Short mmCIF file of C-alpha atoms and ligand atoms in Angstrom, two decimals:
data_model
loop_
_atom_site.label_atom_id
_atom_site.label_comp_id
_atom_site.label_asym_id
_atom_site.label_seq_id
_atom_site.Cartn_x
_atom_site.Cartn_y
_atom_site.Cartn_z
CA UNK A 1 -5.14 -19.84 -20.72
CA UNK A 2 -2.41 -17.21 -21.23
CA UNK A 3 -1.13 -14.27 -19.57
CA UNK A 4 -2.39 -11.47 -21.89
CA UNK A 5 -5.99 -12.56 -21.74
CA UNK A 6 -8.52 -10.67 -19.57
CA UNK A 7 -9.25 -11.90 -16.08
CA UNK A 8 -11.21 -15.11 -16.04
CA UNK A 9 -14.84 -14.76 -14.88
CA UNK A 10 -14.68 -14.41 -11.07
CA UNK A 11 -17.60 -14.41 -8.48
CA UNK A 12 -19.10 -10.85 -8.19
CA UNK A 13 -17.55 -8.61 -5.72
CA UNK A 14 -20.12 -8.80 -3.05
CA UNK A 15 -18.92 -8.06 0.42
CA UNK A 16 -19.55 -11.56 1.59
CA UNK A 17 -17.48 -12.80 -1.41
CA UNK A 18 -14.16 -11.07 -0.60
CA UNK A 19 -12.64 -13.92 1.65
CA UNK A 20 -13.45 -16.44 -1.05
CA UNK A 21 -11.63 -14.16 -3.79
CA UNK A 22 -8.72 -13.86 -1.35
CA UNK A 23 -8.35 -17.68 -1.14
CA UNK A 24 -9.29 -18.56 -4.77
CA UNK A 25 -9.15 -15.79 -7.22
CA UNK A 26 -6.39 -15.81 -9.94
CA UNK A 27 -5.36 -19.33 -9.73
CA UNK A 28 -4.99 -21.00 -12.90
CA UNK A 29 -3.55 -24.56 -12.16
CA UNK A 30 -0.98 -25.98 -14.44
CA UNK A 31 -1.42 -29.33 -16.12
CA UNK A 32 -0.39 -31.09 -12.82
CA UNK A 33 -3.57 -29.87 -11.26
CA UNK A 34 -1.73 -28.67 -8.18
CA UNK A 35 -4.09 -27.62 -5.35
CA UNK A 36 -1.82 -24.92 -3.69
CA UNK A 37 -0.52 -22.33 -6.15
CA UNK A 38 2.69 -23.14 -7.91
CA UNK A 39 5.73 -21.11 -7.73
CA UNK A 40 7.23 -20.54 -11.29
CA UNK A 41 10.81 -19.64 -10.14
CA UNK A 42 12.09 -19.19 -13.74
CA UNK A 43 13.53 -16.19 -15.57
CA UNK A 44 12.54 -17.18 -19.08
CA UNK A 45 10.32 -19.56 -20.92
CA UNK A 46 10.93 -22.15 -23.62
CA UNK A 47 9.35 -22.10 -27.04
CA UNK A 48 8.17 -25.15 -28.96
CA UNK A 49 9.58 -23.88 -32.21
CA UNK A 50 11.28 -20.85 -33.73
CA UNK A 51 7.86 -19.78 -35.28
CA UNK A 52 6.33 -19.92 -31.78
CA UNK A 53 9.23 -17.64 -30.37
CA UNK A 54 8.76 -15.12 -33.28
CA UNK A 55 4.95 -15.12 -32.79
CA UNK A 56 5.28 -14.52 -29.12
CA UNK A 57 7.61 -11.64 -29.66
CA UNK A 58 5.60 -10.22 -32.40
CA UNK A 59 2.73 -10.42 -29.96
CA UNK A 60 0.44 -12.40 -32.43
CA UNK A 61 0.49 -15.23 -30.04
CA UNK A 62 -0.13 -14.78 -26.25
CA UNK A 63 2.19 -16.36 -23.67
CA UNK A 64 5.03 -16.09 -21.33
CA UNK A 65 8.48 -15.00 -22.62
CA UNK A 66 10.73 -13.52 -19.82
CA UNK A 67 9.68 -12.84 -16.19
CA UNK A 68 10.46 -9.09 -16.52
CA UNK A 69 7.42 -9.05 -18.76
CA UNK A 70 5.13 -11.69 -17.24
CA UNK A 71 5.35 -14.72 -15.07
CA UNK A 72 2.43 -16.88 -14.00
CA UNK A 73 3.03 -16.61 -10.14
CA UNK A 74 3.36 -12.79 -10.59
CA UNK A 75 0.12 -12.92 -12.70
CA UNK A 76 -1.58 -14.79 -9.76
CA UNK A 77 -0.77 -12.13 -7.26
CA UNK A 78 -1.82 -9.43 -9.75
CA UNK A 79 -5.31 -11.12 -10.51
CA UNK A 80 -5.90 -11.86 -6.79
CA UNK A 81 -5.07 -8.40 -5.67
CA UNK A 82 -7.07 -6.82 -8.45
CA UNK A 83 -10.24 -8.76 -7.69
CA UNK A 84 -10.04 -7.68 -4.10
CA UNK A 85 -9.66 -4.18 -5.07
CA UNK A 86 -12.71 -4.54 -7.42
CA UNK A 87 -10.26 -3.45 -10.27
CA UNK A 88 -10.30 -4.79 -13.86
CA UNK A 89 -6.64 -5.82 -13.65
CA UNK A 90 -3.42 -5.39 -11.58
CA UNK A 91 0.42 -4.89 -12.09
CA UNK A 92 3.13 -5.96 -9.56
CA UNK A 93 6.34 -4.19 -9.02
CA UNK A 94 9.34 -5.05 -6.96
CA UNK A 95 8.47 -2.58 -4.18
CA UNK A 96 5.97 -0.09 -3.17
CA UNK A 97 8.20 2.81 -4.33
CA UNK A 98 8.71 1.17 -7.77
CA UNK A 99 4.90 1.30 -8.27
CA UNK A 100 4.63 4.91 -7.46
CA UNK A 101 7.65 5.74 -9.66
CA UNK A 102 5.97 3.71 -12.37
CA UNK A 103 2.86 5.79 -12.23
CA UNK A 104 4.94 8.97 -12.59
CA UNK A 105 7.23 7.68 -15.59
CA UNK A 106 4.28 6.11 -17.33
CA UNK A 107 1.60 8.81 -16.81
CA UNK A 108 3.52 12.01 -16.76
CA UNK A 109 6.14 13.74 -18.93
CA UNK A 110 8.10 17.10 -18.91
CA UNK A 111 5.71 19.57 -18.20
CA UNK A 112 3.06 17.43 -16.36
CA UNK A 113 1.87 18.42 -13.00
CA UNK A 114 1.41 16.06 -9.98
CA UNK A 115 -0.63 17.33 -7.08
CA UNK A 116 0.44 15.29 -3.92
CA UNK A 117 -0.28 15.29 -0.25
CA UNK A 118 2.67 16.54 1.91
CA UNK A 119 1.60 13.82 4.42
CA UNK A 120 3.15 10.93 2.75
CA UNK A 121 5.52 7.98 3.43
CA UNK A 122 8.98 9.63 3.71
CA UNK A 123 10.44 8.18 0.71
CA UNK A 124 7.33 8.93 -1.39
CA UNK A 125 7.76 12.70 -0.24
CA UNK A 126 11.42 12.63 -1.11
CA UNK A 127 10.72 11.11 -4.55
CA UNK A 128 8.07 13.63 -5.35
CA UNK A 129 9.84 16.63 -3.94
CA UNK A 130 13.47 15.94 -5.09
CA UNK A 131 13.57 13.34 -7.80
CA UNK A 132 10.73 13.67 -10.11
CA UNK A 133 11.15 17.46 -10.22
CA UNK A 134 14.55 16.78 -12.01
CA UNK A 135 12.72 15.81 -15.06
CA UNK A 136 10.61 18.66 -15.70
CA UNK A 137 7.55 17.37 -13.77
CA UNK A 138 6.03 20.10 -11.62
CA UNK A 139 4.95 18.78 -8.05
CA UNK A 140 2.58 20.75 -5.72
CA UNK A 141 2.23 19.63 -2.25
CA UNK A 142 -0.88 19.96 -0.32
CA UNK A 143 -0.82 20.19 3.39
CA UNK A 144 -4.38 18.98 4.28
CA UNK A 145 -7.09 16.81 3.07
CA UNK A 146 -9.48 19.87 2.27
CA UNK A 147 -10.70 19.29 -1.41
CA UNK A 148 -10.58 23.24 -1.77
CA UNK A 149 -6.87 22.99 -1.01
CA UNK A 150 -6.51 20.31 -3.82
CA UNK A 151 -8.57 22.44 -6.21
CA UNK A 152 -6.34 25.42 -5.62
CA UNK A 153 -3.22 23.50 -5.89
CA UNK A 154 -4.49 21.95 -9.42
CA UNK A 155 -5.52 25.47 -10.47
CA UNK A 156 -7.56 23.92 -13.40
CA UNK A 157 -4.86 21.59 -14.77
CA UNK A 158 -3.07 18.55 -13.49
CA UNK A 159 -2.10 15.07 -14.62
CA UNK A 160 -1.90 13.05 -11.46
CA UNK A 161 -3.11 13.33 -7.79
CA UNK A 162 -1.47 11.23 -5.26
CA UNK A 163 -2.31 10.61 -1.61
CA UNK A 164 -2.63 8.11 1.20
CA UNK A 165 -5.71 7.52 3.36
CA UNK A 166 -5.21 7.25 6.26
CA UNK A 167 -1.88 9.02 5.92
CA UNK A 168 1.18 7.19 7.43
CA UNK A 169 2.00 7.96 10.25
CA UNK A 170 -0.32 10.90 11.11
CA UNK A 171 -3.37 8.67 10.36
CA UNK A 172 -5.33 11.70 9.00
CA UNK A 173 -8.23 10.46 6.80
CA UNK A 174 -8.88 12.17 3.21
CA UNK A 175 -12.03 12.07 1.52
CA UNK A 176 -11.31 10.05 -1.62
CA UNK A 177 -14.60 10.73 -3.51
CA UNK A 178 -14.29 14.72 -2.91
CA UNK A 179 -10.74 14.88 -3.92
CA UNK A 180 -11.39 12.67 -6.93
CA UNK A 181 -14.13 14.95 -8.00
CA UNK A 182 -11.62 17.85 -7.86
CA UNK A 183 -9.06 15.86 -9.70
CA UNK A 184 -11.24 14.74 -12.56
CA UNK A 185 -12.48 18.39 -13.08
CA UNK A 186 -8.72 19.30 -13.61
CA UNK A 187 -8.15 16.37 -16.00
CA UNK A 188 -5.90 14.30 -13.46
CA UNK A 189 -6.00 10.73 -12.67
CA UNK A 190 -6.28 9.92 -8.97
CA UNK A 191 -3.87 7.35 -7.30
CA UNK A 192 -4.54 6.42 -3.67
CA UNK A 193 -1.90 4.59 -1.65
CA UNK A 194 -4.22 1.92 0.18
CA UNK A 195 -1.16 0.33 2.14
CA UNK A 196 -2.50 1.28 5.49
CA UNK A 197 -6.11 0.01 4.99
CA UNK A 198 -5.77 -2.87 2.26
CA UNK A 199 -8.69 -3.77 0.31
CA UNK A 200 -10.33 -5.52 3.26
CA UNK A 201 -10.98 -2.09 4.95
CA UNK A 202 -11.22 0.17 2.10
CA UNK A 203 -11.60 0.02 -1.59
CA UNK A 204 -10.56 3.36 -3.15
CA UNK A 205 -11.77 2.57 -6.78
CA UNK A 206 -15.37 2.42 -5.47
CA UNK A 207 -14.90 6.01 -4.09
CA UNK A 208 -13.66 7.35 -7.53
CA UNK A 209 -9.91 6.69 -7.55
CA UNK A 210 -8.45 5.59 -10.84
CA UNK A 211 -5.57 3.60 -9.34
CA UNK A 212 -4.92 1.91 -6.13
CA UNK A 213 -1.27 1.65 -5.25
CA UNK A 214 0.24 -0.63 -2.66
CA UNK A 215 3.34 -1.37 -0.78
CA UNK A 216 2.69 -5.27 -0.52
CA UNK A 217 5.76 -5.26 2.01
CA UNK A 218 3.34 -4.24 4.83
CA UNK A 219 0.01 -6.07 5.55
CA UNK A 220 -0.17 -8.20 2.29
CA UNK A 221 2.89 -9.89 3.15
CA UNK A 222 2.10 -9.54 7.00
CA UNK A 223 5.03 -11.56 8.18
CA UNK A 224 7.91 -9.09 7.26
CA UNK A 225 9.57 -11.34 4.76
CA UNK A 226 9.66 -9.67 1.39
CA UNK A 227 9.34 -6.49 -0.53
CA UNK A 228 6.70 -5.82 -3.08
CA UNK A 229 4.30 -3.35 -4.64
CA UNK A 230 1.30 -3.06 -7.06
CA UNK A 231 -1.16 -0.94 -9.02
CA UNK A 232 -4.60 -1.79 -9.69
CA UNK A 233 -7.18 -0.17 -11.85
CA UNK A 234 -8.69 -0.14 -15.31
CA UNK A 235 -7.16 -2.43 -17.90
CA UNK A 236 -6.66 0.55 -20.22
CA UNK A 237 -4.46 2.49 -17.64
CA UNK A 238 -2.47 -0.48 -16.16
CA UNK A 239 -1.81 -2.61 -19.21
CA UNK A 240 -1.76 -0.04 -22.16
CA UNK A 241 -0.21 2.82 -20.19
CA UNK A 242 1.80 1.53 -17.31
CA UNK A 243 2.80 -2.12 -18.46
CA UNK A 244 5.11 -0.79 -21.40
CA UNK A 245 7.16 1.13 -18.78
CA UNK A 246 7.38 -1.96 -16.68
CA UNK A 247 8.62 -4.16 -19.49
CA UNK A 248 11.57 -1.85 -20.24
CA UNK A 249 11.99 0.02 -16.91
CA UNK A 250 12.57 -3.32 -15.24
CA UNK A 251 11.07 -2.89 -11.71
CA UNK A 252 9.37 -6.46 -11.84
CA UNK A 253 8.38 -8.56 -8.75
CA UNK A 254 10.37 -11.61 -8.17
CA UNK A 255 8.14 -14.71 -8.65
CA UNK A 256 9.17 -15.86 -5.28
CA UNK A 257 8.01 -12.80 -3.62
CA UNK A 258 4.95 -12.94 -5.69
CA UNK A 259 4.07 -16.41 -4.22
CA UNK A 260 4.72 -15.26 -0.74
CA UNK A 261 2.42 -12.23 -1.30
CA UNK A 262 -0.50 -14.16 -3.18
CA UNK A 263 -0.60 -16.63 -0.17
CA UNK A 264 -0.44 -13.54 2.09
CA UNK A 265 -3.66 -12.31 0.53
CA UNK A 266 -5.40 -15.50 1.60
CA UNK A 267 -5.18 -14.59 5.32
CA UNK A 268 -5.03 -10.85 4.97
CA UNK A 269 -8.70 -10.08 5.73
CA UNK A 270 -8.48 -12.29 9.05
CA UNK A 271 -5.20 -10.58 9.98
CA UNK A 272 -6.35 -6.87 9.42
CA UNK A 273 -9.41 -7.34 11.46
CA UNK A 274 -7.77 -8.95 14.26
CA UNK A 275 -5.14 -6.27 14.27
CA UNK A 276 -7.91 -3.43 13.99
CA UNK A 277 -9.52 -4.97 17.07
CA UNK A 278 -6.20 -5.25 18.91
CA UNK A 279 -5.31 -1.46 17.91
CA UNK A 280 -8.78 -0.41 19.16
CA UNK A 281 -7.94 -1.94 22.41
CA UNK A 282 -4.51 -0.09 22.58
CA UNK A 283 -6.46 3.20 21.91
CA UNK A 284 -8.69 2.55 24.83
CA UNK A 285 -5.72 1.62 27.06
CA UNK A 286 -3.61 4.96 26.30
CA UNK A 287 -6.55 7.43 25.98
CA UNK A 288 -6.48 9.83 28.74
CA UNK A 289 -3.13 8.61 30.25
CA UNK A 290 -1.35 11.82 31.65
CA UNK A 291 1.94 10.74 29.70
CA UNK A 292 -0.03 11.05 26.33
CA UNK A 293 -0.77 14.50 24.73
CA UNK A 294 -2.78 12.92 21.88
CA UNK A 295 -4.05 10.04 19.97
CA UNK A 296 -4.66 9.49 16.31
CA UNK A 297 -6.92 6.53 15.26
CA UNK A 298 -9.37 6.90 12.47
CA UNK A 299 -12.26 5.11 14.31
CA UNK A 300 -11.66 6.76 17.62
CA UNK A 301 -14.53 9.31 18.51
CA UNK A 302 -12.00 11.96 19.16
CA UNK A 303 -10.42 11.69 15.55
CA UNK A 304 -11.00 15.03 13.58
CA UNK A 305 -12.36 13.06 10.56
CA UNK A 306 -14.12 10.25 12.68
CA UNK A 307 -17.40 10.43 10.51
CA UNK A 308 -15.47 10.32 7.24
CA UNK A 309 -13.44 7.39 8.53
CA UNK A 310 -16.59 5.42 9.67
CA UNK A 311 -18.01 5.89 6.06
CA UNK A 312 -14.86 5.19 4.10
CA UNK A 313 -13.22 2.40 6.00
CA UNK A 314 -14.74 -0.74 7.41
CA UNK A 315 -12.44 -0.76 10.65
CA UNK A 316 -9.95 1.61 12.07
CA UNK A 317 -6.82 -0.48 11.08
CA UNK A 318 -3.77 -1.81 12.90
CA UNK A 319 -1.89 1.56 13.21
CA UNK A 320 -2.20 3.95 16.27
CA UNK A 321 -0.40 7.40 16.69
CA UNK A 322 0.53 8.40 20.11
CA UNK A 323 1.88 11.78 20.78
CA UNK A 324 3.70 11.58 24.05
CA UNK A 325 3.60 14.77 26.16
CA UNK A 326 7.34 14.98 26.89
CA UNK A 327 8.30 15.23 23.20
CA UNK A 328 11.23 13.29 21.82
CA UNK A 329 12.97 12.50 25.08
CA UNK A 330 9.67 10.95 26.37
CA UNK A 331 9.21 9.01 23.26
CA UNK A 332 12.74 7.53 23.48
CA UNK A 333 11.98 6.53 26.90
CA UNK A 334 8.70 4.92 25.84
CA UNK A 335 10.34 3.13 22.99
CA UNK A 336 13.47 1.76 25.07
CA UNK A 337 11.00 0.47 27.71
CA UNK A 338 9.14 -1.71 25.33
CA UNK A 339 9.77 -5.50 25.50
CA UNK A 340 7.05 -6.92 23.20
CA UNK A 341 6.79 -4.42 20.41
CA UNK A 342 9.71 -4.40 18.20
CA UNK A 343 11.54 -1.18 17.34
CA UNK A 344 11.60 -1.26 13.53
CA UNK A 345 10.52 0.87 10.67
CA UNK A 346 8.21 -1.77 9.24
CA UNK A 347 4.45 -2.14 10.03
CA UNK A 348 1.69 -4.71 9.29
CA UNK A 349 3.66 -7.42 10.65
CA UNK A 350 2.51 -10.44 12.66
CA UNK A 351 4.70 -8.90 15.13
CA UNK A 352 3.81 -5.61 16.83
CA UNK A 353 6.06 -2.81 16.17
CA UNK A 354 6.79 0.67 17.24
CA UNK A 355 8.59 3.42 15.37
CA UNK A 356 9.60 7.07 15.90
CA UNK A 357 8.92 8.59 12.64
CA UNK A 358 10.78 11.90 13.30
CA UNK A 359 14.07 10.19 13.69
CA UNK A 360 13.65 7.38 11.25
CA UNK A 361 11.24 7.09 8.40
CA UNK A 362 10.80 10.89 8.27
CA UNK A 363 14.39 11.74 9.33
CA UNK A 364 15.29 13.17 6.17
CA UNK A 365 12.70 15.93 6.28
CA UNK A 366 13.91 19.38 7.62
CA UNK A 367 12.35 20.29 11.09
CA UNK A 368 10.07 22.72 9.32
CA UNK A 369 8.76 20.21 6.92
CA UNK A 370 8.22 17.66 9.62
CA UNK A 371 6.16 20.31 11.64
CA UNK A 372 4.15 21.21 8.40
CA UNK A 373 3.28 17.53 7.84
CA UNK A 374 2.41 16.65 11.43
CA UNK A 375 5.45 14.66 12.26
CA UNK A 376 5.85 15.76 16.01
CA UNK A 377 8.83 14.92 17.84
CA UNK A 378 6.74 13.12 20.41
CA UNK A 379 4.93 10.98 17.98
CA UNK A 380 5.21 7.25 18.22
CA UNK A 381 3.62 4.97 15.63
CA UNK A 382 2.23 1.58 16.91
CA UNK A 383 1.32 -1.22 14.53
CA UNK A 384 -0.75 -3.90 16.29
CA UNK A 385 0.24 -7.45 15.43
CA UNK A 386 -1.12 -10.93 16.25
CA UNK A 387 0.21 -11.46 19.70
CA UNK A 388 -2.21 -11.78 22.60
CA UNK A 389 -3.70 -8.38 23.52
CA UNK A 390 -3.05 -9.01 27.16
CA UNK A 391 0.89 -8.84 26.51
CA UNK A 392 0.65 -5.75 24.49
CA UNK A 393 -1.32 -4.09 27.14
CA UNK A 394 1.37 -4.96 29.87
CA UNK A 395 4.05 -3.81 27.47
CA UNK A 396 2.30 -0.31 26.67
CA UNK A 397 1.65 0.27 30.43
CA UNK A 398 5.37 -0.27 31.22
CA UNK A 399 6.30 2.13 28.39
CA UNK A 400 3.88 4.79 29.59
CA UNK A 401 5.19 4.77 33.06
CA UNK A 402 8.78 5.24 31.57
CA UNK A 403 7.68 8.06 29.21
CA UNK A 404 5.98 9.84 32.03
CA UNK A 405 9.08 9.47 34.50
C1 PLP B 1 6.27 1.30 2.86
C2 PLP B 1 5.34 2.17 2.27
C3 PLP B 1 5.73 2.62 0.94
C4 PLP B 1 6.94 2.06 0.19
O1 PLP B 1 6.86 0.79 0.12
P1 PLP B 1 8.19 -0.26 -0.16
O2 PLP B 1 7.51 -1.47 -0.51
O3 PLP B 1 8.95 -0.12 1.06
O4 PLP B 1 8.92 0.32 -1.25
C5 PLP B 1 4.66 3.45 0.29
N1 PLP B 1 3.74 3.99 1.17
C6 PLP B 1 3.48 3.57 2.33
C7 PLP B 1 2.11 4.26 2.91
C8 PLP B 1 4.26 2.79 3.00
O5 PLP B 1 4.14 2.33 4.21
#
């Protein structure tokens, strides 16, 4: 078994088989027959002969050479995640941002056009609006999930469509199938950032996306330890078109991080389902509270795309957006009163977290840009963790009193 061969036959991607894939897919034991997946913490690989080294470099013989190209532990993570996304194959990167940059550098060139959502993770928005534009790539930002707005932005020709659904931190839901149809009519590939839902709640490829992008740093790790990213899709796109950039561009995932993330996939489904149930309970608690001006949660009946969210994602997810009535001062009083939720920019962790996007993850945007993409001064993003809900409820109640005071 070598690294450049296609994925081995795996159980069909029936809904009931997903947890089995999470635990077992992609594991190719070494000659020692280890039961738990091994960590190949090595930068290079030894050859049996000079002839073998030459054959490996000439790609006439498959096998590992150097961990910037391939590593068995990284391959385990790539295969396991790809099987969960229903993809032919996957590629891992050092971070989620490195995965996004890989898409642009591998799939675009000077003169290409990227159509991207304006409701993006802060660094993604900065990458698209200020960095890739330096290299002659045109970027058109779309403010809503309305497919007609995406068609107008493409104006008949585009190379790449990029969006998140639900968006972070606004938690708006975009119709993957409808936007993919518009993209394909314009000749573009569709990349969906599936970080907030994970493949346990939503599989964008089934709705017509061409690539799924992950920041594995969030739910896939799930315990706030390592950074990582990934792209999953057809072998032709990930291996023929993107992999050559990764080999030479160098944003490879460390084998150690890949091992942490592959083991994280084993419990991902259990965690995201528990976190979704806890988040739904938090929504019940804050709905209608006088200190709260609005709630954003995809499976909440008041969500503007509630019907779409029910069709497209299996649960509401672990993130909840709360807009406090008193703006930023109330948001700060709320955050400073929390004793269980951690104040941190991360999410998807076993520990519940709370973030003020306007002054942290999205602080680099001008106030006008923040307003146009729904980052209100009173917005707080909560990420439900795995603590007992009763403790989280008590914490929120305390913080809401502080916010309203
Ligand atoms: C965190 C995040 C990213 C970037 O991932 P890193 O691993 O931090 O580079 C991209 N998209 C979303 C939605 C994120 O939350």
